[in-house]
Coordinates of C-alpha atoms and ligand atoms in Angstrom, one line a residue:
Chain A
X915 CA 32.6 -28.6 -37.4
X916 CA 31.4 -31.8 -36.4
X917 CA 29.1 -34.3 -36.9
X918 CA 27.4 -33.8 -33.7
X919 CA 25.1 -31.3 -35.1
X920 CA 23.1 -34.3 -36.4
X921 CA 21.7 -35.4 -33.1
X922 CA 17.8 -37.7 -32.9
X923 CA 16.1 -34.7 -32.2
X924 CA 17.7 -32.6 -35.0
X925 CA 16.7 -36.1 -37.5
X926 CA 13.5 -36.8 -35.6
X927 CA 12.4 -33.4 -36.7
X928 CA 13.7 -32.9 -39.9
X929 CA 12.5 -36.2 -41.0
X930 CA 9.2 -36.0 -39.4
X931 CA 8.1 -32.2 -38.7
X932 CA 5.5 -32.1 -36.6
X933 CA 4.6 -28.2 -37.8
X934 CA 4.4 -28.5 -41.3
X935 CA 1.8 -27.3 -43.3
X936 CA -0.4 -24.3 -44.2
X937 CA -3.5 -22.1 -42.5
X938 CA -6.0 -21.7 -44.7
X939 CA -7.2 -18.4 -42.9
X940 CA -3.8 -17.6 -41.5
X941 CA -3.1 -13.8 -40.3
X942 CA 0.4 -13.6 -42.0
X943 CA 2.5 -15.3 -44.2
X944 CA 6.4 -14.7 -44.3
X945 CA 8.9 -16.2 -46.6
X946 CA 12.3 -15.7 -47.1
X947 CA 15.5 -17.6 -48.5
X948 CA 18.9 -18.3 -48.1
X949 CA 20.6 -17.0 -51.2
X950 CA 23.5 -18.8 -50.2
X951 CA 22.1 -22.1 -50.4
X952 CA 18.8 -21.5 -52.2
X953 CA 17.3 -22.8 -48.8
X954 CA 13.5 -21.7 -48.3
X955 CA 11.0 -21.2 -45.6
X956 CA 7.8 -19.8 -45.1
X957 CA 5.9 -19.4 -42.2
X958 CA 2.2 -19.2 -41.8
X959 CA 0.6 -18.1 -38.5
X960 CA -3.0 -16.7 -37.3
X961 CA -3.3 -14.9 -34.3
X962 CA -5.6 -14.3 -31.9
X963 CA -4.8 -10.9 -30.4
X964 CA -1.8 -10.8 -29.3
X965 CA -1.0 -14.6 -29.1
X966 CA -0.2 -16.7 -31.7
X967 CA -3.1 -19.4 -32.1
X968 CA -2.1 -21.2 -35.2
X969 CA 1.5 -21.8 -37.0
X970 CA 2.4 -23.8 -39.8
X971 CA 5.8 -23.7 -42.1
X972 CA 6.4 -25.3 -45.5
X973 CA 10.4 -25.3 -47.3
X974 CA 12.9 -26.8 -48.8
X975 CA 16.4 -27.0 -47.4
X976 CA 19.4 -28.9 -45.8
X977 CA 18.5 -31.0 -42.0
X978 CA 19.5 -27.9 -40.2
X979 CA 17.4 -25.3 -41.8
X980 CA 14.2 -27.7 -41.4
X981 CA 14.6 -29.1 -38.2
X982 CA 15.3 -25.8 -36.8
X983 CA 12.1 -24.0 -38.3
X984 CA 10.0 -27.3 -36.4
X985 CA 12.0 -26.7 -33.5
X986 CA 11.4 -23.2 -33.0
X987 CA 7.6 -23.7 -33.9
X988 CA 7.2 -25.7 -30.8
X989 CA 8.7 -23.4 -29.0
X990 CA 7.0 -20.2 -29.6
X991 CA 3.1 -21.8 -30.3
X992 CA 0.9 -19.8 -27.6
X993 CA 3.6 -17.1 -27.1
X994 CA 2.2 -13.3 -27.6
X995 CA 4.2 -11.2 -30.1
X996 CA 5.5 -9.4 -27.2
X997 CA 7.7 -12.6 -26.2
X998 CA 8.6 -13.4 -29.4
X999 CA 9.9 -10.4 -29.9
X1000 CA 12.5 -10.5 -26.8
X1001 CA 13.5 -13.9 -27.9
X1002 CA 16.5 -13.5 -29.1
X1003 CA 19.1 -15.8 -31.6
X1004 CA 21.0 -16.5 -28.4
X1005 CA 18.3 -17.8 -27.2
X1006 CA 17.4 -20.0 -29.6
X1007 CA 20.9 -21.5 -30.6
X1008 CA 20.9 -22.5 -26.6
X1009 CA 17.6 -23.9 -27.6
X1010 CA 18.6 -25.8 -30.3
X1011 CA 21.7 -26.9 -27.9
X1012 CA 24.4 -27.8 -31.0
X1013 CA 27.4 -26.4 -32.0
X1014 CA 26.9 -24.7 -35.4
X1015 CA 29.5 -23.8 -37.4
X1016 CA 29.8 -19.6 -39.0
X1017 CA 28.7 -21.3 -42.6
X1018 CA 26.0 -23.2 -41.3
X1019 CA 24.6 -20.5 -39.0
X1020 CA 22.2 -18.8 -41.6
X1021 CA 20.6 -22.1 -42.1
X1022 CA 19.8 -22.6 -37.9
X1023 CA 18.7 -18.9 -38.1
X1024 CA 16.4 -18.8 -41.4
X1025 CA 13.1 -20.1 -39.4
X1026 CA 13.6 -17.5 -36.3
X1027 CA 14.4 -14.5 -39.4
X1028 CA 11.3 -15.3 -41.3
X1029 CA 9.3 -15.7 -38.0
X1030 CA 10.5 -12.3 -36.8
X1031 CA 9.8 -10.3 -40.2
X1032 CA 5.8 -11.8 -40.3
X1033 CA 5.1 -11.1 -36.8
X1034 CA 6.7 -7.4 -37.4
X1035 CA 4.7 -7.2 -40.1
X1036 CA 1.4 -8.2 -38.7
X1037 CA 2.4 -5.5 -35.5
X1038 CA 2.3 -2.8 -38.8
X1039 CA -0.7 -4.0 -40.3
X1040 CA -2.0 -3.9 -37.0
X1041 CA -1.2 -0.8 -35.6
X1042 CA -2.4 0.9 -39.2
X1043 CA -6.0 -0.6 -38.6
X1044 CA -6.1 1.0 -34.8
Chain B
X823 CA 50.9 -36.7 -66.9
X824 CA 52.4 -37.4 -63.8
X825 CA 49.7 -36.9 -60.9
X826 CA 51.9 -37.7 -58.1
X827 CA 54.4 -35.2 -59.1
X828 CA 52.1 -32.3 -60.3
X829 CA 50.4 -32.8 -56.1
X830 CA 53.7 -32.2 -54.4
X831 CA 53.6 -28.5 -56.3
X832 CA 50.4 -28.1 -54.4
X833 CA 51.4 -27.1 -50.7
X834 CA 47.5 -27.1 -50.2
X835 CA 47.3 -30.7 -50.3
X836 CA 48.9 -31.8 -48.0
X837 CA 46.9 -30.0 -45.2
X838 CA 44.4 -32.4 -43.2
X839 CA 40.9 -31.4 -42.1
X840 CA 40.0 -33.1 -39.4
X841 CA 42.7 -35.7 -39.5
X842 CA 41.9 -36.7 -43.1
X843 CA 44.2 -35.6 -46.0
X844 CA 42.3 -32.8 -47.7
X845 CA 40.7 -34.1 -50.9
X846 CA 39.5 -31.2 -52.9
X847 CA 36.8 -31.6 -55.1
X848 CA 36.0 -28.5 -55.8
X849 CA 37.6 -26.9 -58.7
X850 CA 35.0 -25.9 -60.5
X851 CA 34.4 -23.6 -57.8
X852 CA 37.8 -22.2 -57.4
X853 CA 41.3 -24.8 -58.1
X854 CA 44.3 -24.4 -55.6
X855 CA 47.4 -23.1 -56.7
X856 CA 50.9 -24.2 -57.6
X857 CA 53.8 -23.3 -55.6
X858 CA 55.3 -21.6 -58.6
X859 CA 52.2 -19.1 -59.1
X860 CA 52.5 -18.6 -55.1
X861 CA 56.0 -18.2 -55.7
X862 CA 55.6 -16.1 -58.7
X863 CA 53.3 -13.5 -56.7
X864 CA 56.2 -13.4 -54.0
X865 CA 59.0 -12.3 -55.8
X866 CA 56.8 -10.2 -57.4
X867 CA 56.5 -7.9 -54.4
X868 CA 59.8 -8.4 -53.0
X869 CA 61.7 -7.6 -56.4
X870 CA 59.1 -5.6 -58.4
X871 CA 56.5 -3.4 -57.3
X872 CA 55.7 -0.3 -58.1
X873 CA 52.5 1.2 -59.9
X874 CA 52.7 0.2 -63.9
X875 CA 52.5 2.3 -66.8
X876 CA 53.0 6.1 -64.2
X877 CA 56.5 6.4 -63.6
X878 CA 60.1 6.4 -65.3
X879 CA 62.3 4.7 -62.9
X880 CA 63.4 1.0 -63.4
X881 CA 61.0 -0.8 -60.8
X882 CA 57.8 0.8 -62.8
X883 CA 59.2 -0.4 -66.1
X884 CA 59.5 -4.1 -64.3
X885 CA 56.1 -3.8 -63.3
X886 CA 54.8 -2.2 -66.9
X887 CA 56.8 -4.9 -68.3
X888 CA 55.7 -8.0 -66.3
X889 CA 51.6 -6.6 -66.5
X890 CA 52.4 -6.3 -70.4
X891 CA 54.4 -9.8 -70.9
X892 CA 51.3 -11.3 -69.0
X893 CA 48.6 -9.6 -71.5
X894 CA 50.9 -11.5 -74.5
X895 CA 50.8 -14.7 -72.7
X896 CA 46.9 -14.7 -72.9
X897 CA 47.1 -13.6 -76.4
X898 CA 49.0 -16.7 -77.4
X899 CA 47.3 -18.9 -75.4
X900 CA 43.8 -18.1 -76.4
X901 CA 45.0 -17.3 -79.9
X902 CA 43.7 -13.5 -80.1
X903 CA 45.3 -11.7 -82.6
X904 CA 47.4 -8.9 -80.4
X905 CA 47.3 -7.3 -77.2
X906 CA 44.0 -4.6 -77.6
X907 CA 41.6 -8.0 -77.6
X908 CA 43.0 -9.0 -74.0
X909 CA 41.5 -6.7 -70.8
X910 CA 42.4 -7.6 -67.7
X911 CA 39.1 -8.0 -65.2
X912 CA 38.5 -8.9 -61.9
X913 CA 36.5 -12.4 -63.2
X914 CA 34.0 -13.5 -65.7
X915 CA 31.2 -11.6 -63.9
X916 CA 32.8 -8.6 -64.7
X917 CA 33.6 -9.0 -67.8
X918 CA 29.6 -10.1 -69.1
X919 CA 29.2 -6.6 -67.2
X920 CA 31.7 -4.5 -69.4
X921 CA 29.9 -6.8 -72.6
X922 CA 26.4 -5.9 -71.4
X923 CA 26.4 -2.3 -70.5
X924 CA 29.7 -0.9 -73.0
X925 CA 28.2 -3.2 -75.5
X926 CA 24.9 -4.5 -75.5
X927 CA 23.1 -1.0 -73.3
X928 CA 24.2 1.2 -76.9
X929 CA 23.8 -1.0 -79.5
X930 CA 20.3 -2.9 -79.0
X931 CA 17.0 -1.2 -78.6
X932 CA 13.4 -2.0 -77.9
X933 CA 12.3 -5.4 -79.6
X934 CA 16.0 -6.7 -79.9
X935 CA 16.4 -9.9 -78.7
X936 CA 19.0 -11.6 -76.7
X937 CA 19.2 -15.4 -76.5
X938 CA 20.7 -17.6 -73.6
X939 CA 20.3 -20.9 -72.6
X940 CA 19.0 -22.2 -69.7
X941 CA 22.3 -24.1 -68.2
X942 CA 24.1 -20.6 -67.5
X943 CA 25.6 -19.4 -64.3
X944 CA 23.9 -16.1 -62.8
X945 CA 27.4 -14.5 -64.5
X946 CA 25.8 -14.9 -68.1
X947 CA 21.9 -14.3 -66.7
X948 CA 21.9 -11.1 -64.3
X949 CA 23.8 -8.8 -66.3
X950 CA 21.5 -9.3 -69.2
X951 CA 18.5 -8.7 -67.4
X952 CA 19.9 -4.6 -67.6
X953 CA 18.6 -4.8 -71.1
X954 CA 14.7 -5.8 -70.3
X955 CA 14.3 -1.7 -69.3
X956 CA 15.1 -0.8 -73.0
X957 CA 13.0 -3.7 -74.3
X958 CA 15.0 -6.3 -75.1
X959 CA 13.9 -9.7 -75.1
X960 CA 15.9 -12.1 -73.1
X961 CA 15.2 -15.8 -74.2
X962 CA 16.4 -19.1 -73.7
X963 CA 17.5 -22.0 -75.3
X964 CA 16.1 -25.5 -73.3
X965 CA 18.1 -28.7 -72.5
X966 CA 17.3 -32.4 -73.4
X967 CA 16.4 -35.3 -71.1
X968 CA 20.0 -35.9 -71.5
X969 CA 21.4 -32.9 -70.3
X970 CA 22.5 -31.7 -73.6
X971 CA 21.8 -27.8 -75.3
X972 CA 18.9 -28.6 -77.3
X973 CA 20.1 -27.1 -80.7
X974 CA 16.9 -27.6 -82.7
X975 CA 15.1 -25.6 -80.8
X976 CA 18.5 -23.2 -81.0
X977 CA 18.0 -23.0 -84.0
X978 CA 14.2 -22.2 -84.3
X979 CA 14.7 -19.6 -81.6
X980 CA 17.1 -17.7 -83.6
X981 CA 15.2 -14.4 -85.2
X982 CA 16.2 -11.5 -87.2
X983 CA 15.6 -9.3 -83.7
X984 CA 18.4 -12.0 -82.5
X985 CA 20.8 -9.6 -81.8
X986 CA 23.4 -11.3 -79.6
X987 CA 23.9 -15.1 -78.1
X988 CA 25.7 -15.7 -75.4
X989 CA 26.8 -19.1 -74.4
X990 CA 28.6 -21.0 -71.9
X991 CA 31.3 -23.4 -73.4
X992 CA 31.2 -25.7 -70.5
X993 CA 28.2 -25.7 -68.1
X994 CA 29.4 -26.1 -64.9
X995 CA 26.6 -28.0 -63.4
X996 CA 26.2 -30.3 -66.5
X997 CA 29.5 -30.4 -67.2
X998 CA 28.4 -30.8 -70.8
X999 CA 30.4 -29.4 -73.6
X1000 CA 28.1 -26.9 -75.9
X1001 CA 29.3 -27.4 -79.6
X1002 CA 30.2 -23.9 -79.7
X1003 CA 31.5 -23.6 -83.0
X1004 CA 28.5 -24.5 -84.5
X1005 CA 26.4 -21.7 -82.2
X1006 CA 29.0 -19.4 -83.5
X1007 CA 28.3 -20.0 -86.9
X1008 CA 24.3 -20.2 -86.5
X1009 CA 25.0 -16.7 -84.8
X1010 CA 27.2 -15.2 -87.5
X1011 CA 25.3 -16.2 -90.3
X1012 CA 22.0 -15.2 -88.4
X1013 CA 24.2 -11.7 -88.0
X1014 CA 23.7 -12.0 -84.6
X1015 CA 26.8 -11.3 -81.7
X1016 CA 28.7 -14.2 -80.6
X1017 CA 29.5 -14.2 -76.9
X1018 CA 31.0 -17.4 -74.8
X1019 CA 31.2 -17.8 -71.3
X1020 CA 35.0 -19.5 -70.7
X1021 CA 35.3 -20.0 -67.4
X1022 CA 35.1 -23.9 -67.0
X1023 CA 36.4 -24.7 -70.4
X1024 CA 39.1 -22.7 -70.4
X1025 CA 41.0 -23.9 -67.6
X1026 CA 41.0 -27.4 -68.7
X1027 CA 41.0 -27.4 -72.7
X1028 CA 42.3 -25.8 -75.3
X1029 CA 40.1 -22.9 -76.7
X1030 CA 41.1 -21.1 -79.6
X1031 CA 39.2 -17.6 -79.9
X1032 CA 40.6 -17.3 -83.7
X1033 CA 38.8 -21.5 -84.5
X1034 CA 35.7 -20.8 -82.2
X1035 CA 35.8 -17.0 -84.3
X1036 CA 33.3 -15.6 -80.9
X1037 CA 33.2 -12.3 -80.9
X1038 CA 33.6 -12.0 -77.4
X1039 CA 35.0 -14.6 -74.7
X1040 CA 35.3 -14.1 -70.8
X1041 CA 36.8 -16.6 -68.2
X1042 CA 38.8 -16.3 -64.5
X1043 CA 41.7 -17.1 -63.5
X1044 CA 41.2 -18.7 -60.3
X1045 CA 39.6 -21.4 -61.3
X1046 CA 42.7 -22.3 -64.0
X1047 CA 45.0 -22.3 -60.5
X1048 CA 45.8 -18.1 -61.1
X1049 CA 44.9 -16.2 -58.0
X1050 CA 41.5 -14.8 -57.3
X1051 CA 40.5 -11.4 -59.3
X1052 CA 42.2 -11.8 -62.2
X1053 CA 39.9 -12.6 -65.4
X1054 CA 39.7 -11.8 -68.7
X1055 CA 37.9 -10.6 -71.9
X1056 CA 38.7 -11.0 -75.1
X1057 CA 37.2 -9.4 -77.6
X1058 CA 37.6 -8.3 -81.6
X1059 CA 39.2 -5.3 -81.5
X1060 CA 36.7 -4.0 -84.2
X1061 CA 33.9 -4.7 -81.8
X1062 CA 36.0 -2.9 -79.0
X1063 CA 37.1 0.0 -80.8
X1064 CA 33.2 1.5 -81.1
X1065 CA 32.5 0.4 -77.4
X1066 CA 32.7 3.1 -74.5
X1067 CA 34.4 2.8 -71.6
X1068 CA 33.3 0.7 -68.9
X1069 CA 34.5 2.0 -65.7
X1070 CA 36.2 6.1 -65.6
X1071 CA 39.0 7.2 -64.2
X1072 CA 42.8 6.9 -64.3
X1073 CA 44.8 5.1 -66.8
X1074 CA 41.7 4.7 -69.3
X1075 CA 42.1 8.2 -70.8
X1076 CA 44.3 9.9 -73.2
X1077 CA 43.6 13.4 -71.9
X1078 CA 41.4 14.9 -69.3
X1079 CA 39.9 18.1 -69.1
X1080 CA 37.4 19.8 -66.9
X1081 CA 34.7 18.9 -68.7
X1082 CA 35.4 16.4 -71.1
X1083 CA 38.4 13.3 -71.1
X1084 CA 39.5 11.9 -73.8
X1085 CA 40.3 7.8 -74.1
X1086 CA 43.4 5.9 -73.7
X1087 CA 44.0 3.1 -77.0
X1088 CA 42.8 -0.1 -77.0
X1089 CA 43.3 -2.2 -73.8
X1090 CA 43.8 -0.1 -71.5
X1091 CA 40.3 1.7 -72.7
X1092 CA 39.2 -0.6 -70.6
X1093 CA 41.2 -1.0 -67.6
X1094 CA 40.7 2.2 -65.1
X1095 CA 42.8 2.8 -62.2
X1096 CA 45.4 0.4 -60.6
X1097 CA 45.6 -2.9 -62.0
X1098 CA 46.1 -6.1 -60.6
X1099 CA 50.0 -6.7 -61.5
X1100 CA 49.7 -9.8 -58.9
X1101 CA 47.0 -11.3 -60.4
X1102 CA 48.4 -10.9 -64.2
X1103 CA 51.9 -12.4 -63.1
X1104 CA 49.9 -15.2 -61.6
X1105 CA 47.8 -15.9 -64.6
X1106 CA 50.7 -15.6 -66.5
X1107 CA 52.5 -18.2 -64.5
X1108 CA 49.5 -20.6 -64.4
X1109 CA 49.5 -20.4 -68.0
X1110 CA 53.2 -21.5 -68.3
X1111 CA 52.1 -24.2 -65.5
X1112 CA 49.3 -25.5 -67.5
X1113 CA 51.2 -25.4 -71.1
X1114 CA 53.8 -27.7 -69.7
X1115 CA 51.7 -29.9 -68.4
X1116 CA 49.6 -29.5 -71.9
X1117 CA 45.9 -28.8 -72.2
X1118 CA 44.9 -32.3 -73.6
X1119 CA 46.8 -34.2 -70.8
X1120 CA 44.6 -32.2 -68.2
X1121 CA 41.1 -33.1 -70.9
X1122 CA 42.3 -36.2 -71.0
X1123 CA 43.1 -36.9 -67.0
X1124 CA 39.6 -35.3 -66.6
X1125 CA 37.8 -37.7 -68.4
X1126 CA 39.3 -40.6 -67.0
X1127 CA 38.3 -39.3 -63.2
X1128 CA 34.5 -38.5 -64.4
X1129 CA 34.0 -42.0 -66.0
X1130 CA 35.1 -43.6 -62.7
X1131 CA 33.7 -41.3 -60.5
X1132 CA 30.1 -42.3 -62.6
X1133 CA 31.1 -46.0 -62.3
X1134 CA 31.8 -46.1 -58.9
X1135 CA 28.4 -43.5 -58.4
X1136 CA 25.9 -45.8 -60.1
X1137 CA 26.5 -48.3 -57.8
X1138 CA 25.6 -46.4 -55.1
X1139 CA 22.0 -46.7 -53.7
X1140 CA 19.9 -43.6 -53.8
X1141 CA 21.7 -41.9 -55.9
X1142 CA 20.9 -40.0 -59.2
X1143 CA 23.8 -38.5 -61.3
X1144 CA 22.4 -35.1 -63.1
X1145 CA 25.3 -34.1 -65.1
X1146 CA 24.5 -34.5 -68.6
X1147 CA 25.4 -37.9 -71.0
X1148 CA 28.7 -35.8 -72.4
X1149 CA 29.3 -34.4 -69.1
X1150 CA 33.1 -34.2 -67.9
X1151 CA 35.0 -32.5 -65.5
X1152 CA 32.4 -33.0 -62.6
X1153 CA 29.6 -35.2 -61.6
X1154 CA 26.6 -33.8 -60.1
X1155 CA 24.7 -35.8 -58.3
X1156 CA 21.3 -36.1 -55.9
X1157 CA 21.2 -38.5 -52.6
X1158 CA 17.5 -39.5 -52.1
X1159 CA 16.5 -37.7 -49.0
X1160 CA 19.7 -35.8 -48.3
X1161 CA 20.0 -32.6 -49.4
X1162 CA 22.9 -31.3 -50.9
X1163 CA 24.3 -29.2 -47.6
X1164 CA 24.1 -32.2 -45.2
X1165 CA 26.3 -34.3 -47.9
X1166 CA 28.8 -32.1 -48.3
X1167 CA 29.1 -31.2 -44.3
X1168 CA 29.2 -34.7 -43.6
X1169 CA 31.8 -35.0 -46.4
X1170 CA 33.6 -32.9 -44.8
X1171 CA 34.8 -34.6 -41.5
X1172 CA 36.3 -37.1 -43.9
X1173 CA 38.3 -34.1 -45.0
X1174 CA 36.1 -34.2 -48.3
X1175 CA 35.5 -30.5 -50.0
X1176 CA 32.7 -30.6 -52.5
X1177 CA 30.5 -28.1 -53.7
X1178 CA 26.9 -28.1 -52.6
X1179 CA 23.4 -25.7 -53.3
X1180 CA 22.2 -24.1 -56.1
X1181 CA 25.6 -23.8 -58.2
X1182 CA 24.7 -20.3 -59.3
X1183 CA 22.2 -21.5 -61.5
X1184 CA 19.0 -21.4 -60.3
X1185 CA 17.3 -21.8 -63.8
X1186 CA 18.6 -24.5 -64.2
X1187 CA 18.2 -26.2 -61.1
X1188 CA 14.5 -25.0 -61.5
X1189 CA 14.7 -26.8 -65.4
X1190 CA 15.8 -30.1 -63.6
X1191 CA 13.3 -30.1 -61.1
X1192 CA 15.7 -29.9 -58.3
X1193 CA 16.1 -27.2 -55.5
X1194 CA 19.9 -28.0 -54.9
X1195 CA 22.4 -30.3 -56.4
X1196 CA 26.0 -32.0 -55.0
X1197 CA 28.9 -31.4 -56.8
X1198 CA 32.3 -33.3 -57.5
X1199 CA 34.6 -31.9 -59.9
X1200 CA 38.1 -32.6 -60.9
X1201 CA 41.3 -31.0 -61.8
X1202 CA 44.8 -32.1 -62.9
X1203 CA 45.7 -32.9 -59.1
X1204 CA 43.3 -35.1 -58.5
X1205 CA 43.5 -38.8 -58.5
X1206 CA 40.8 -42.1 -58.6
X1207 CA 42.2 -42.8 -55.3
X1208 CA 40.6 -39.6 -53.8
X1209 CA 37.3 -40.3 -56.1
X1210 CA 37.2 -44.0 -54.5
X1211 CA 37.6 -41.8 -51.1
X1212 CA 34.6 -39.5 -52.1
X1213 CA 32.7 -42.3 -52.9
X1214 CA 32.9 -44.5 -50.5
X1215 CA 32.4 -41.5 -47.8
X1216 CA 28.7 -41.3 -48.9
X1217 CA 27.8 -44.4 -46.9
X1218 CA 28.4 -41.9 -43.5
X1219 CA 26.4 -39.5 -45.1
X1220 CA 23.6 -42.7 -45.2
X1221 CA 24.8 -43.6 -41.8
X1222 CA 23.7 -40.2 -40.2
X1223 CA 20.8 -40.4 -42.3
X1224 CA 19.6 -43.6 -41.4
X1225 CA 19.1 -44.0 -45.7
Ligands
LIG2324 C1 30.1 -21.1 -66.2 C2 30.5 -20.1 -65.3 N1 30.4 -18.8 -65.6 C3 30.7 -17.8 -64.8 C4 31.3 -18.0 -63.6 C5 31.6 -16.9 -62.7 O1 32.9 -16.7 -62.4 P1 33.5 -15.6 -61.4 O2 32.8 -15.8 -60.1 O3 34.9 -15.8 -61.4 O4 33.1 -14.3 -62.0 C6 31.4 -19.3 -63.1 C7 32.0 -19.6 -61.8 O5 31.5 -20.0 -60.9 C8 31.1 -20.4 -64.0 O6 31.2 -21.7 -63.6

């Protein structure tokens, strides 16, 4: 555990997100929390087809919760659900490039949980409509 | 009350994390445990075991004896009147359960009321919230700006469909002590059950079951340095007697047959299967620990580490103590712009434990406006030293923050 974890970028973004905020018409909205912590995040995001067009989050939580959702947002704006599907925690956690400890884990991986569950659940609503 | 002394029986403390001497803050959560209740648990199993209260040889009667001496140790030191008050239970969580659903699930019924307060841990909330499918009412008693219960509007809230209150002693957020004898007899004379939630007072002052006169009480042993999954609660035996069995099985029956059992007396009514002969020779030990020491010394050490720990605090830019005005025991605090989990991590490379997030009161946290609070709280080991440590480790926390 160390204190490494609180790199610029990881401050930059938590103390200036560049993806927060809402979409007034968005496609989905996901929200889930951390019932560890009480940490929240929700995720907005319209689509257009199968790419995302729009994203937004809004939440409440620790630097490493926050600046993880803002990280991940700029990495996945454009992608098709397809992609975002394959992208796995791995992935991200090399992404995010710090060393996160077991108990701090669930707060790096509450952005990429909530992402996943709203773009599964626009594939459903989707599929139901076709 | 000799602090450096009472440390060196904590093996515990002298560990380091990260090359800093632990300092544990964090005994509301959980305390650490003397070498004599370690000790106790080991001799235990090397001279002792065997399953209590099944067999006839001498190692069972050891065991019977030491599980039953342990029961009579709580009785004094809570001041029940004899062994069928005291049931053994994992923790307080438990024990609201056996309240609420071999209690509360028979005895009230649509329109009943139930009345809480808004400072309790999920262990005196969740349970409760069984009732609602029957129709009872769960309601709950507001703080004041200063962190206190408020008890006028205690008092307006009780009803004659008040059917039970149950009430932490200590909140363990706040730290604030709830004048509980007076809730007890607002209850009473209302005709209402009195139920108190013991698990921060209990460990640190003396609470007398027969001068509070509650009807039930429940508290844990690991947080009054007993080991984990040990608890207990009391309760009048008149109230017990008419209640049914919480869980079935072994040991909690008199006699079984293929389609009916009938139950065992007054504890072990209560108490099925295999009990926790550890934990009770633990708590029993911790109780002799603590009696030694004395109750009041422990209050009284207590007080002295939250007034300093608030001195030193309120010089500290950015920072807003939210433990309430008679608050002791613990300071809980906000850091403008930090939240709670990046204090405490930071803390923690200074070798710092303190508690951080929603405390297991999310009412509450949602009454004060907050989303997640930092925690410091104190026990009979601790010393202003460590506090002046904890303190002055907050100016990393605005280091990394850039506060
Ligand atoms: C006031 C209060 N009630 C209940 C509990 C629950 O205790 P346990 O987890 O041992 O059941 C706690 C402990 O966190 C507490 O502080």
């Amino acid at each position: 555990m160390s204190l490494e974890i609180y790199h610029e970028t990881i401050l930059a973004h938590y103390n200036n997100p560049g993806n927060s905020g809402v979409i007034s018409d968005a496609d989905v909205i996901s929200k889930d929390n951390n019932p560890v912590c009480g940490d929240v995040v929700e995720i907005q995001v319209k689509f257009n087809g199968e790419r995302i067009d729009e994203i937004k989050f809004q939440g409440q939580g620790c630097a490493i919760s926050l600046a993880s959702v803002d990280i991940l947002i700029d990495a996945i704006k454009g992608k098709t659900v397809d992609q975002i599907k394959n992208f796995r925690q791995e992935d991200f956690l090399k992404l995010l490039g710090i060393e996160i400890s077991p108990l701090r884990l669930k707060c790096a991986l509450l952005g990429l949980k909530v992402l996943k569950t709203g773009v599964y659940s626009y594939l459903d609503n989707n599929t139901e409509s076709t | 009350m000799n602090v450096e002394k009472i440390r060196e029986d904590f093996p515990i403390l002298k560990r380091k994390i990260n090359n800093h001497p632990l300092v544990f803050l964090d005994s509301a959560s959980t305390s650490q445990k003397p070498v004599q209740v370690i000790n106790a648990i080991k001799n235990y199993y090397e001279m002792n075991n065997a399953n209590p209260h099944r067999s006839i040889y001498q190692l069972c009667d050891e065991a019977t004896q030491m599980y039953e001496d342990a029961r009579k140790k709580v009785v004094k030191f809570i001041n029940a009147r004899n062994d069928e008050e005291i049931i053994f239970v994992r923790n307080t969580n438990e024990a609201m359960n056996i309240i609420v659903q071999s209690y509360a699930m028979d005895n009230l019924k649509e329109g009943d009321e139930v009345l809480l307060t808004v400072m309790e841990h999920h262990a005196n909330i969740v349970p409760w919230q069984m009732l609602q499918k029957k129709g009872v009412k769960i309601k709950f008693v507001d703080i004041k700006d200063d962190g206190t219960l408020d008890m006028d509007k205690l008092k307006d809230m009780m009803s004659k469909n008040t059917k039970i209150v149950s009430v932490t002693h200590k909140s363990n957020v706040l730290g604030s002590l709830n004048p509980i004898n007076e809730i007890g007899k607002i209850s009473h004379d209302n005709g209402s059950l009195f139920v108190v939630d013991g698990a921060q007072s209990v460990p640190n002052m003396q609470v007398d079951v027969n001068n509070i006169n509650c009807d039930f009480l429940a508290f844990s042993g690991h947080k009054m340095l007993a080991p984990m999954n040990i608890g207990v609660l009391y309760g009048k035996k008149e109230i017990l007697e008419r209640m049914e069995p919480f869980m079935r099985g072994s040991d909690m029956i008199k006699e079984v047959q293929l389609t009916e059992s009938t139950w065992n007396d007054l504890p072990w009514k209560f108490e099925a299967g295999t009990p926790n002969v550890e934990g009770a020779v633990g708590l029993s030990t911790a109780i002799d620990y603590l009696e030694k020491i004395g109750l009041d010394n422990v209050e009284k050490h207590e007080e002295d580490l939250t007034k300093h720990a608030l001195e030193r605090l309120r010089d500290v830019e950015g920072v807003k103590i939210l433990s309430a005005k008679n608050g002791n025991g613990m300071v809980s605090f906000h850091l403008s712009g930090v939240h709670s989990h990046d204090i405490a991590y930071i803390l923690n490379d200074s070798g710092i434990a303190i508690r951080s997030g929603h405390m297991c009161a999310q009412p509450l946290m949602r009454r004060l406006g907050v989303q997640s609070v930092a925690r410091a709280s104190f026990y009979l080991y601790n010393t202003k030293e460590e506090i002046d440590k904890f303190v002055d480790s907050l100016e990393n926390v605005k280091k990394v923050f850039k506060k």
